[in-house]
mmCIF file of C-alpha atoms and ligand atoms in Angstrom:
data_model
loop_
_atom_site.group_PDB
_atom_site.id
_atom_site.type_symbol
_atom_site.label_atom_id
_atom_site.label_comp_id
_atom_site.label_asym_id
_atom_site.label_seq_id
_atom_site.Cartn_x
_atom_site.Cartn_y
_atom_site.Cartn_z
ATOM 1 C CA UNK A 1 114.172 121.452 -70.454
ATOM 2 C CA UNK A 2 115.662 122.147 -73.966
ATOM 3 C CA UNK A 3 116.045 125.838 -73.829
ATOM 4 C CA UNK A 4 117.499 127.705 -76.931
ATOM 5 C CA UNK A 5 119.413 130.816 -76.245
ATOM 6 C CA UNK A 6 120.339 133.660 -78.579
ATOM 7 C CA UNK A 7 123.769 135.559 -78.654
ATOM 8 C CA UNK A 8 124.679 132.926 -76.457
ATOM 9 C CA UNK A 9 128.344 133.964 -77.523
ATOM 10 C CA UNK A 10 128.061 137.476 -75.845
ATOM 11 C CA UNK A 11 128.335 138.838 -72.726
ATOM 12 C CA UNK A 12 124.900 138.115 -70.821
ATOM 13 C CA UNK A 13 123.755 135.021 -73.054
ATOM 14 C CA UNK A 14 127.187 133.188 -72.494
ATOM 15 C CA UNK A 15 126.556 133.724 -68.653
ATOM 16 C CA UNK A 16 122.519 132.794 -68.481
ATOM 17 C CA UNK A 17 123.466 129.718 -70.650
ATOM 18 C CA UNK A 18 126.281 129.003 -67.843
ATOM 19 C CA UNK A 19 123.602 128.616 -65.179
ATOM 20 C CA UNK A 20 121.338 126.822 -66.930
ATOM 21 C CA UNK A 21 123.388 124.119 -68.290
ATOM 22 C CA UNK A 22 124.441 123.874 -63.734
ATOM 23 C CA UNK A 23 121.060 123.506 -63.691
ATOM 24 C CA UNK A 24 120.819 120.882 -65.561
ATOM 25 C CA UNK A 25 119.344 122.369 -68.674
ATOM 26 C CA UNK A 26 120.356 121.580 -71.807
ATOM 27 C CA UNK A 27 121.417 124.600 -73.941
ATOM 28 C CA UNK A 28 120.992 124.969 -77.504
ATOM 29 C CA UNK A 29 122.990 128.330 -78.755
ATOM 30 C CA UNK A 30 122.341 130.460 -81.525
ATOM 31 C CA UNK A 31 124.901 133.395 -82.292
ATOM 32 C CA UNK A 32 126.705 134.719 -85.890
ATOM 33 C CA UNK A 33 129.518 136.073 -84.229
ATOM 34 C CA UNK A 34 129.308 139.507 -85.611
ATOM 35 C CA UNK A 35 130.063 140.845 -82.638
ATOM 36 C CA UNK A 36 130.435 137.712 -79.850
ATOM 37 C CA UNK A 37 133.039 135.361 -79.805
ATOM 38 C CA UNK A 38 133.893 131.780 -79.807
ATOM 39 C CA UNK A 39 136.052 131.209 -76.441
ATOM 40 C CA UNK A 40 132.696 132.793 -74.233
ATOM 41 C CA UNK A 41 130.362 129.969 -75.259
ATOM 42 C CA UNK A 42 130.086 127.223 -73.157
ATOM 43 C CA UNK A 43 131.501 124.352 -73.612
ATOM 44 C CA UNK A 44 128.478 121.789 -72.390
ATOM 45 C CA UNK A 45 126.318 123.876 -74.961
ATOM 46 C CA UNK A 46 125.197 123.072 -78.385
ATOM 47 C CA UNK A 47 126.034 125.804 -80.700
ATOM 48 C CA UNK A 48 125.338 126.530 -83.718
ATOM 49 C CA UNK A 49 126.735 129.494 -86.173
ATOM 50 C CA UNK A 50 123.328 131.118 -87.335
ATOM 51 C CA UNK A 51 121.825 134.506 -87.774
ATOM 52 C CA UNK A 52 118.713 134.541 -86.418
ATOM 53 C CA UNK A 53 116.762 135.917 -88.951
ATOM 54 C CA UNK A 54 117.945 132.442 -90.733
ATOM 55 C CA UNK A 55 114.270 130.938 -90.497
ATOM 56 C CA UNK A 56 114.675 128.026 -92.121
ATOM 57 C CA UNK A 57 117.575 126.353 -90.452
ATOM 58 C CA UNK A 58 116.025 127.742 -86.852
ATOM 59 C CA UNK A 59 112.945 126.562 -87.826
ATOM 60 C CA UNK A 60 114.655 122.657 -87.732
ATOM 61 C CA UNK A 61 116.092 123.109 -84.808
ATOM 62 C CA UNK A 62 113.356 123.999 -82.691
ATOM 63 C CA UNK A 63 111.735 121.344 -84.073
ATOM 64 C CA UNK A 64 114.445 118.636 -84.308
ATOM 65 C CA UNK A 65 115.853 119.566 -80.360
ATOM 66 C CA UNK A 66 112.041 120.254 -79.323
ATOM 67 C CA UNK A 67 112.947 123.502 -77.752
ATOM 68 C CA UNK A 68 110.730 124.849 -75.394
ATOM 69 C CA UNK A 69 111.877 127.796 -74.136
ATOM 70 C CA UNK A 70 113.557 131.108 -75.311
ATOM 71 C CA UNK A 71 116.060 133.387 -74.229
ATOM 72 C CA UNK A 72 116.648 136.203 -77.161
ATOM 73 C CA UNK A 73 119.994 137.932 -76.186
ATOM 74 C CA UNK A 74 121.329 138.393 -79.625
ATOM 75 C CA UNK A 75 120.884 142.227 -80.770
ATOM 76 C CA UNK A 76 123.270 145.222 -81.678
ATOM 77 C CA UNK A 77 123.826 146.837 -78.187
ATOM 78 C CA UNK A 78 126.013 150.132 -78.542
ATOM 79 C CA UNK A 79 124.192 153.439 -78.228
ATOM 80 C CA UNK A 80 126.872 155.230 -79.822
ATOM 81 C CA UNK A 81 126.944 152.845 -83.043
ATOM 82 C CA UNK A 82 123.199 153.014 -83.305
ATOM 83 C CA UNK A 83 123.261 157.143 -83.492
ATOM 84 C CA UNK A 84 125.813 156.546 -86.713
ATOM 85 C CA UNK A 85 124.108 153.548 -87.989
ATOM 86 C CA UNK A 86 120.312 153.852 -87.349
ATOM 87 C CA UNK A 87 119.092 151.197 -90.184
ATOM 88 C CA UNK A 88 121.160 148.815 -88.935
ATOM 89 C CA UNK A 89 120.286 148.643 -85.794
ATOM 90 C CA UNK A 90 116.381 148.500 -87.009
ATOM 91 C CA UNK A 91 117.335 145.575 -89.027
ATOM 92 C CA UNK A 92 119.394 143.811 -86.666
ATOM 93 C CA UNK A 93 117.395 144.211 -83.385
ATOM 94 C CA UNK A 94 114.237 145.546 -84.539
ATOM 95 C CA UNK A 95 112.601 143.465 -87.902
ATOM 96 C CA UNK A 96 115.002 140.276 -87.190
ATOM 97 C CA UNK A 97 113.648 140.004 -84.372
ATOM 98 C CA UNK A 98 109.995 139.919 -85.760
ATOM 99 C CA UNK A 99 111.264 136.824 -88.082
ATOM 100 C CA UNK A 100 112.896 135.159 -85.152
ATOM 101 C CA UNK A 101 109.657 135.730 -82.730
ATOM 102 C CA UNK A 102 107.147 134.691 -85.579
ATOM 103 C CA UNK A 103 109.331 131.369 -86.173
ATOM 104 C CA UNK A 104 109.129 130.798 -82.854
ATOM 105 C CA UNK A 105 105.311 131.060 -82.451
ATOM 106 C CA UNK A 106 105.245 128.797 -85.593
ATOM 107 C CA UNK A 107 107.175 125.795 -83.617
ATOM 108 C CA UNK A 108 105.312 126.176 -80.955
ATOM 109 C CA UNK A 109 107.904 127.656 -78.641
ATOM 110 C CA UNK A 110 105.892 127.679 -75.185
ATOM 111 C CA UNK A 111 107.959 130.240 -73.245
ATOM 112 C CA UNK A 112 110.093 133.630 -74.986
ATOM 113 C CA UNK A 113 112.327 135.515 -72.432
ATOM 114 C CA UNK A 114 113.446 139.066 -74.363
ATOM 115 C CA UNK A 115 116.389 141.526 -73.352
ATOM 116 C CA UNK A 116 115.244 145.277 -73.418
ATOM 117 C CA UNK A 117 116.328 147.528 -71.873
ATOM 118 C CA UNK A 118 116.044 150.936 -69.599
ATOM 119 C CA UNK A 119 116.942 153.290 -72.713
ATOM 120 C CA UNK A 120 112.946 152.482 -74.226
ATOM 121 C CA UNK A 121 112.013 155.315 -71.523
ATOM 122 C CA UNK A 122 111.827 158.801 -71.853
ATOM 123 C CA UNK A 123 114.169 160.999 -69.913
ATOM 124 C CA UNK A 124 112.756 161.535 -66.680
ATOM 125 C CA UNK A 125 112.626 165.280 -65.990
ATOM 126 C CA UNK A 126 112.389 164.782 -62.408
ATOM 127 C CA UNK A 127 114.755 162.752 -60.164
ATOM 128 C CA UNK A 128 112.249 159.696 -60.061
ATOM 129 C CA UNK A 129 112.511 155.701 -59.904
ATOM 130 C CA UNK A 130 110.924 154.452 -62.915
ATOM 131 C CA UNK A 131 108.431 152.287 -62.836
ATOM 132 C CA UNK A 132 107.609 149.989 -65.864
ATOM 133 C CA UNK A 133 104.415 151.967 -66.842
ATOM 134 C CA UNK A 134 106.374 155.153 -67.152
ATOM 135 C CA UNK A 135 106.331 156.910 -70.564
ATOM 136 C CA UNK A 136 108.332 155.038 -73.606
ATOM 137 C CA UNK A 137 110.576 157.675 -75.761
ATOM 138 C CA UNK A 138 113.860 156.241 -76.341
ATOM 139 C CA UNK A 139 116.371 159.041 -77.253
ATOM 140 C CA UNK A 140 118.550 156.573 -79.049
ATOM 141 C CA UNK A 141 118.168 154.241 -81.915
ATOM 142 C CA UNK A 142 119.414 151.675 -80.096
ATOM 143 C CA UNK A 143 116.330 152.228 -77.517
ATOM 144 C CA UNK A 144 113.856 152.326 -80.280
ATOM 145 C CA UNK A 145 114.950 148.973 -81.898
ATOM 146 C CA UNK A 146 113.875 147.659 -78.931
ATOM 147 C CA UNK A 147 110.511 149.425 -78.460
ATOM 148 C CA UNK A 148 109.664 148.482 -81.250
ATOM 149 C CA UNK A 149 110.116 144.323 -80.538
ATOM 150 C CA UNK A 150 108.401 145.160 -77.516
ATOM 151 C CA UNK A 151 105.463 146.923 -78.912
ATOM 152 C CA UNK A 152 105.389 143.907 -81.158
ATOM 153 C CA UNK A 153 104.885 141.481 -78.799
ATOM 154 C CA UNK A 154 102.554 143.564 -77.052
ATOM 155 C CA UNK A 155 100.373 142.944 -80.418
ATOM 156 C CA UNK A 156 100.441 139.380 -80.945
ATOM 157 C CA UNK A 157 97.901 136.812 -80.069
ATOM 158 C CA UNK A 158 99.114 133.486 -79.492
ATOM 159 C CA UNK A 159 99.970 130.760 -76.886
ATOM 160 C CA UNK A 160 103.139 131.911 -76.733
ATOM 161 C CA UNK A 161 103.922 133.043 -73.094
ATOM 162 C CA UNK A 162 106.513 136.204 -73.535
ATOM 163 C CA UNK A 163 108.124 137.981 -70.936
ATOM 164 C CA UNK A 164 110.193 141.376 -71.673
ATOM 165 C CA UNK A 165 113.248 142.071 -68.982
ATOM 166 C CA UNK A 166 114.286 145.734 -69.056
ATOM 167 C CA UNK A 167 117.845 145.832 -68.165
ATOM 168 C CA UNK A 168 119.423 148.998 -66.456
ATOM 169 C CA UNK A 169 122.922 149.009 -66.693
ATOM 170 C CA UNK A 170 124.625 145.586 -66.437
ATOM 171 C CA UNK A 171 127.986 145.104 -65.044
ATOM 172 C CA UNK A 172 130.838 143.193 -63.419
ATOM 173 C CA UNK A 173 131.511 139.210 -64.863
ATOM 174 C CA UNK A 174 130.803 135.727 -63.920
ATOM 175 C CA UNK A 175 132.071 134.874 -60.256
ATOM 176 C CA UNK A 176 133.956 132.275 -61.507
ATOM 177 C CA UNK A 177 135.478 134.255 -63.923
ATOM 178 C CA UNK A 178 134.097 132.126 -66.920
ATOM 179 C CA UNK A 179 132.913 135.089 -68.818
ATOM 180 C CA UNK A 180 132.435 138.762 -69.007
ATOM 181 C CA UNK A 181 132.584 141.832 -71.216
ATOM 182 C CA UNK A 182 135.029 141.705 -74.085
ATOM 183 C CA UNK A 183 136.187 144.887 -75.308
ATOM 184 C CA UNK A 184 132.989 147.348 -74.940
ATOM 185 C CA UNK A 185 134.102 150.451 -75.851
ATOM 186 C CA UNK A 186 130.882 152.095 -74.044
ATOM 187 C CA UNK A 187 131.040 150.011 -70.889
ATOM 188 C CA UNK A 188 131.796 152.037 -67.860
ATOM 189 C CA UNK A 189 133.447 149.190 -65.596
ATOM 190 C CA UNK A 190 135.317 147.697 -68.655
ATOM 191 C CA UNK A 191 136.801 151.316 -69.150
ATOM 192 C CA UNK A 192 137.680 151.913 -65.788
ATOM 193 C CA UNK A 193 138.963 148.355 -65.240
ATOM 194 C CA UNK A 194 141.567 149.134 -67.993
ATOM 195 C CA UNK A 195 142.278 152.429 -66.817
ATOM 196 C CA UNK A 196 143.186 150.374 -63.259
ATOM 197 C CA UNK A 197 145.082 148.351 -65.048
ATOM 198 C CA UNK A 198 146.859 149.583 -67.696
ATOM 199 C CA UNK A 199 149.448 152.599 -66.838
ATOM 200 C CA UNK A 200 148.977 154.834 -69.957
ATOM 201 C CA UNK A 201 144.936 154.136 -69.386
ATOM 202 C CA UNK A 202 143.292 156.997 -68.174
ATOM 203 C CA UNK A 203 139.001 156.562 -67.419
ATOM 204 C CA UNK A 204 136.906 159.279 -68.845
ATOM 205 C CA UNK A 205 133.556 160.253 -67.562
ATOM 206 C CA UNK A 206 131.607 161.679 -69.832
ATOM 207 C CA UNK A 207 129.634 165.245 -68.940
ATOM 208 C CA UNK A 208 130.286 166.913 -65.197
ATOM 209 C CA UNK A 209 127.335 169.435 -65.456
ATOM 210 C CA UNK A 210 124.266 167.396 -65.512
ATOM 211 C CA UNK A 211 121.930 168.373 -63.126
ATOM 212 C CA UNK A 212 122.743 165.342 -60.463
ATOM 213 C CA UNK A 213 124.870 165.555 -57.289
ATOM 214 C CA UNK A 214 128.241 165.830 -58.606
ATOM 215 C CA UNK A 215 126.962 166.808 -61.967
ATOM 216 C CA UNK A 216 127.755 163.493 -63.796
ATOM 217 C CA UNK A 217 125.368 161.181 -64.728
ATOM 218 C CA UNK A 218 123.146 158.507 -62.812
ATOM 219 C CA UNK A 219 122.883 154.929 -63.468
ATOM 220 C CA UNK A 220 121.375 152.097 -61.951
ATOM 221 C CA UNK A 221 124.110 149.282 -62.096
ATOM 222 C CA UNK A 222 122.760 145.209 -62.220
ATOM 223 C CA UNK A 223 125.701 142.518 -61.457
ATOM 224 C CA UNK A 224 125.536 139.998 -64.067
ATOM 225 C CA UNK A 225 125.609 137.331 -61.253
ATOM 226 C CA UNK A 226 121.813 138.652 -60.230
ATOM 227 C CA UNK A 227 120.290 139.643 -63.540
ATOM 228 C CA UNK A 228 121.546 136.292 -64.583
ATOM 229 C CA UNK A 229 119.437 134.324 -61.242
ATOM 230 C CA UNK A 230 116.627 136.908 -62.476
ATOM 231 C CA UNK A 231 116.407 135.247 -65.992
ATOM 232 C CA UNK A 232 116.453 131.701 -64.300
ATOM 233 C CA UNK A 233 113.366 132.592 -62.204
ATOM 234 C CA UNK A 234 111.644 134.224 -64.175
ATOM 235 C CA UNK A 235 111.459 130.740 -66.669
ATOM 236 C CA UNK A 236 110.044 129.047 -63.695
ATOM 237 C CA UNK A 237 107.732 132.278 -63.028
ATOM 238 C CA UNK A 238 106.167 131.365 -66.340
ATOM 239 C CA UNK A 239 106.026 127.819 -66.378
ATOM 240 C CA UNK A 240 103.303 128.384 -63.292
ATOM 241 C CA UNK A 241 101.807 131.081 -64.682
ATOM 242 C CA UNK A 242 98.267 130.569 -66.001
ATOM 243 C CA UNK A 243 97.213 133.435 -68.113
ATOM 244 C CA UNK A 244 99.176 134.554 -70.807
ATOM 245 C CA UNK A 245 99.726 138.268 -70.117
ATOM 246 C CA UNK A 246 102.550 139.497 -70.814
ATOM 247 C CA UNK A 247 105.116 140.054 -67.559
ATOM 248 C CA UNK A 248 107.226 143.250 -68.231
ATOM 249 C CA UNK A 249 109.842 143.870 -65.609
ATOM 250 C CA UNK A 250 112.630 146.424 -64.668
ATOM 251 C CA UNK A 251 115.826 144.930 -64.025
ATOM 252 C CA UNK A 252 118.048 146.615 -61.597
ATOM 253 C CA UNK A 253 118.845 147.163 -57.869
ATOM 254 C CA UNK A 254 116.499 150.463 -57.660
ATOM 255 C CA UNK A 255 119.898 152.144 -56.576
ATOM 256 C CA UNK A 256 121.280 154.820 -58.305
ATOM 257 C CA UNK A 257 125.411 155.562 -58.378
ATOM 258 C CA UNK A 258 126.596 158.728 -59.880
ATOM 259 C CA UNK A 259 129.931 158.096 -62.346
ATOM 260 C CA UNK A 260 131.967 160.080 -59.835
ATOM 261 C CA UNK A 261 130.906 157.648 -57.112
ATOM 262 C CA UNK A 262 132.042 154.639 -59.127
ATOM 263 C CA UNK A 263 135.541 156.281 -59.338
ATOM 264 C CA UNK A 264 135.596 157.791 -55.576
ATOM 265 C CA UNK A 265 135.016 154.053 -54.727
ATOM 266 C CA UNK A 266 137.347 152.832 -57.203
ATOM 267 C CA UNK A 267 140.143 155.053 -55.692
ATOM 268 C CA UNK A 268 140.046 153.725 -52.429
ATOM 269 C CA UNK A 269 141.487 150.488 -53.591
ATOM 270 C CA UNK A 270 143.170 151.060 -56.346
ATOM 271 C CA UNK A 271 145.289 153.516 -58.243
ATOM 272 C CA UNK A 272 143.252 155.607 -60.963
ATOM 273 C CA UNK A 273 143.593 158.602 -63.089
ATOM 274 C CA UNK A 274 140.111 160.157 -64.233
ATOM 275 C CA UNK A 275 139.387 163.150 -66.712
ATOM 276 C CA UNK A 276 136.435 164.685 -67.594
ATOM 277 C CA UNK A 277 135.389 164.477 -71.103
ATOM 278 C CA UNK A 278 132.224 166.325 -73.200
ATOM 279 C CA UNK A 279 128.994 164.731 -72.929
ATOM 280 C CA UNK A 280 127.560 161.633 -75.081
ATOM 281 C CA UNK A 281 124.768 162.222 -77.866
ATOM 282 C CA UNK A 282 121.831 160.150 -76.420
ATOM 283 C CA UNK A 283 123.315 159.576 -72.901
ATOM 284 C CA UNK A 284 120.802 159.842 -70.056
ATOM 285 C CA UNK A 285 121.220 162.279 -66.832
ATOM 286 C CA UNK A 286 119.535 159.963 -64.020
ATOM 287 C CA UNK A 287 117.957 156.325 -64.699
ATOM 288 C CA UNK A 288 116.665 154.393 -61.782
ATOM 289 C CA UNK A 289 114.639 151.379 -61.719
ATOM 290 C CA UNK A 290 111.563 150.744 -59.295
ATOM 291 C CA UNK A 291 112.213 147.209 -58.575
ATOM 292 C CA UNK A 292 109.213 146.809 -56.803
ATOM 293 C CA UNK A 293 107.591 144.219 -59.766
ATOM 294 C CA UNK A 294 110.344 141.910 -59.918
ATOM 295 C CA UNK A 295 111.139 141.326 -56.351
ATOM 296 C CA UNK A 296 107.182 141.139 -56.188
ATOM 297 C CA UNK A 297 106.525 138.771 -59.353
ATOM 298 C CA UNK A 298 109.259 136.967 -59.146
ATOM 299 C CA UNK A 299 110.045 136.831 -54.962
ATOM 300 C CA UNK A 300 113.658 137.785 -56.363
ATOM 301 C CA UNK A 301 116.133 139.248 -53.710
ATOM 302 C CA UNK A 302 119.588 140.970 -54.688
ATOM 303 C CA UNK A 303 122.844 138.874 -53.511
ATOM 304 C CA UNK A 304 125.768 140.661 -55.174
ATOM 305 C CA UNK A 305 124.115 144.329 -55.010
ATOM 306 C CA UNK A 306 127.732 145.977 -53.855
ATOM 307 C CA UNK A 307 129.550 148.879 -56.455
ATOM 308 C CA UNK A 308 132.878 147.103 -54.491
ATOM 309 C CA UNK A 309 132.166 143.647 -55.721
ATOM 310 C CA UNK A 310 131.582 144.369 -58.915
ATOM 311 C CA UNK A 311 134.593 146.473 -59.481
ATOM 312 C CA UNK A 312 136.732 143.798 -58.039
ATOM 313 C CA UNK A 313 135.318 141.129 -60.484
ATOM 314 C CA UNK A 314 135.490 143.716 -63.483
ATOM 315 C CA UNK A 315 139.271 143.987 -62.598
ATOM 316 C CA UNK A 316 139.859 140.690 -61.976
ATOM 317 C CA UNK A 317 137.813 139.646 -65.330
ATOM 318 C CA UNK A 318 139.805 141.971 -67.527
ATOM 319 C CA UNK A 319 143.009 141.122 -65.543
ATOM 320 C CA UNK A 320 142.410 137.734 -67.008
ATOM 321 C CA UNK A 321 141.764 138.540 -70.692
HETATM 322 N N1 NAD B 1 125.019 144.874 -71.580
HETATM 323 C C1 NAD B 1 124.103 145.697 -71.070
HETATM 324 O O1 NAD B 1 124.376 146.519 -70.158
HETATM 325 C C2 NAD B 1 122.667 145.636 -71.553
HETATM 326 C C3 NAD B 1 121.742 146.566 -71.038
HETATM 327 C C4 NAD B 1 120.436 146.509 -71.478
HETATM 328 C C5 NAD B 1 120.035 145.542 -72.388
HETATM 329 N N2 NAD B 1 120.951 144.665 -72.887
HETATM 330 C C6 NAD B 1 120.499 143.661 -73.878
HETATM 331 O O2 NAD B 1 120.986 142.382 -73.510
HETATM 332 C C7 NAD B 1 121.239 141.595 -74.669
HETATM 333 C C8 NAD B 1 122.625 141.000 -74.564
HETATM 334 O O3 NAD B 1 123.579 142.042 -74.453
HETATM 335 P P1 NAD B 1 125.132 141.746 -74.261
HETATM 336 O O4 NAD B 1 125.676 142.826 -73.408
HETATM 337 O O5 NAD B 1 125.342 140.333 -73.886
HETATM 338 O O6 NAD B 1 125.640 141.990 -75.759
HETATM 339 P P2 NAD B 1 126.800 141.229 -76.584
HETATM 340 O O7 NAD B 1 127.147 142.101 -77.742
HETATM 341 O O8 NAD B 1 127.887 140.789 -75.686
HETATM 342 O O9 NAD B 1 126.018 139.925 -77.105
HETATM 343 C C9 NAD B 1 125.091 139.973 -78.151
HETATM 344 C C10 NAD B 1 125.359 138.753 -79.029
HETATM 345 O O10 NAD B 1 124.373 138.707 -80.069
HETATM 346 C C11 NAD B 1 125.023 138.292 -81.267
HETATM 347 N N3 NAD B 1 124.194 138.777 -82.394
HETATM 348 C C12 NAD B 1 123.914 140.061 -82.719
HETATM 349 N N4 NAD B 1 123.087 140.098 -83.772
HETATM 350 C C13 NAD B 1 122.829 138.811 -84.125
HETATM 351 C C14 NAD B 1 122.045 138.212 -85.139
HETATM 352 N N5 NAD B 1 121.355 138.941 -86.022
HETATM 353 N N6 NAD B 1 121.999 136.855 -85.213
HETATM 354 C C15 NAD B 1 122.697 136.095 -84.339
HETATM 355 N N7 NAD B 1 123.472 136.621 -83.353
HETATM 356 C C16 NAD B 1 123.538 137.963 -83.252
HETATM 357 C C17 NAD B 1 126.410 138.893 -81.205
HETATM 358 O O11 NAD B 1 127.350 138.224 -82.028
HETATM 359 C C18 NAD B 1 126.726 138.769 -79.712
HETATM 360 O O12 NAD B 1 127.391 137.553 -79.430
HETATM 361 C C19 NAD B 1 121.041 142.525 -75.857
HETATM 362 O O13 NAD B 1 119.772 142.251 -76.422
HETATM 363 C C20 NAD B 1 121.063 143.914 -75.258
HETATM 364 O O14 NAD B 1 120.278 144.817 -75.979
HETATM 365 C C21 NAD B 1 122.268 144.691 -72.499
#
């Protein structure tokens, strides 16, 4: 199939685009690399140097390559940067989108595959696993750029067939070490990989008085490896499907690690130096997925679900940058 992926020069697009060029795909990639970069995109894709709010020049290629399908990866992704710069993050993930989607439906693009993302829900106020119905109320810019795409497709009316993915927190790199993360300030595994590796590094976890365990906070963690098998079958999910309601699904292990945990298993392989910093505007005390839909819908099972593995691929990724 001709499958055209956005920010296809970032961390998660570079890796879904990976597997579906093995698959025997062929990849069409759009990315401005404002934030991605050159070296991650693969080298059996197409790419092409566009913003995709750029309708006219998209608006050829779908029609030129007869793309099918698409995966929309490309979006401003720090929580932190969205708290400073709230318009631009509305812009960028939020009414681009709309422009992108719309050009899509135009061309006749049969399938739409969109990354959101666990910070559209409200803070849970007890120690529950989400399920996808659970209250919307992102606390972040960020979160509400991509509520609002969501709500968006929710409106439309077309023969479009959309799904929305809402990732928890995504981590570790490509097992063959062909991509990763690239300098995310905000990325927990990237930090701590550098403050493995580097001696003057030291990894900071952020609040120790949150009302969890050990009092810091509570994520669900995703290994790219998997969420990138979930995007894969979820494509062929809606190539069978019939009806064209729209699949939402949580994306994560339905596990949840505390920060401390990630360093207590850190530090019994490798040498690490930890201090406890304030608390982050906008961060979350305790988000867990219910996984229930997507192993369910999709008949997806977990095969690199281990805090150990994903540590050792983070170090051995950033080891290699
Ligand atoms: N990384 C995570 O933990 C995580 C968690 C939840 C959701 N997500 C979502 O997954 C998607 C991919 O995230 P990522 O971690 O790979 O981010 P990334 O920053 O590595 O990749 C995003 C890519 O999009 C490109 N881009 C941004 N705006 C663009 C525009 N207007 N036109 C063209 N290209 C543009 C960037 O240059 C970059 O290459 C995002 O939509 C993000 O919101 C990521």
């Amino acid at each position: 199939m001709n499958i055209l992926v956005t920010g296809g020069a970032g961390y998660i697009g570079s890796k879904v685009s990976l597997d579906l060029l093995e698959l025997g795909h062929k990849v069409f990639i759009i990315d401005n690399l404002s934030k991605g970069k050159r070296k991650l995109i693969p080298k059996k894709s197409i790419f092409f140097k566009l913003d995709i709010s750029n309708k006219k020049q998209i608006s050829n290629l779908i029609k030129k390559y007869k793309i099918h399908a698409v995966y929309h990866f490309a979006a401003f992704i720090s929580v932190p940067e969205s708290l400073k710069k709230p318009k631009l993050y509305l812009m960028n993930n939020y009414y681009k989108t709309k422009i992108f989607i719309n050009n899509c439906i135009e061309n006749n693009v049969k399938y739409f595959i969109f990354s959101s993302t666990a910070a559209v829900y409200e803070n849970p106020k007890k120690k529950i696993k989400i399920k996808e119905n659970f209250k919307r109320n992102p606390k972040n810019p960020y979160g509400l750029s991509k509520l609002l795409v969501e709500n968006y497709i929710y409106s439309l009316q077309n023969d479009t067939k959309f799904c929305i993915l809402r990732y928890f927190n995504v981590a570790g790199a490509d097992k063959k070490l062909r991509t990763g993360q690239l300098n995310n300030n905000s990325n927990l595994f990237n930090n701590l990989s550098k403050a493995i590796l580097l001696k003057n590094k030291v990894f900071e976890i952020y609040g120790k008085n949150y009302l969890t365990k050990d009092g810091t906070a509570v994520r669900d963690f995703i290994h790219l490896e998997d969420l990138s098998n979930i995007h894969v079958k979820c494509l062929s999910f809606l190539k069978k499907k019939l009806n064209n309601k729209i699949l939402t699904l949580n994306c994560g292990y339905g596990e949840g690690y505390s920060v401390y945990d990630i360093v207590s298993i850190a530090k019994k392989r490798y040498k690490l130096n930890f201090v406890y910093k304030k608390k982050r505007t906008g961060d979350l005390p305790f988000i867990v997925a219910n996984c229930n839909n997507l192993q369910k819908k999709l008949k997806w099972r977990p095969k690199f679900n281990s805090i150990r593995k994903i540590i050792d691929l983070s170090v051995r990724w950033e080891k290699k940058l």
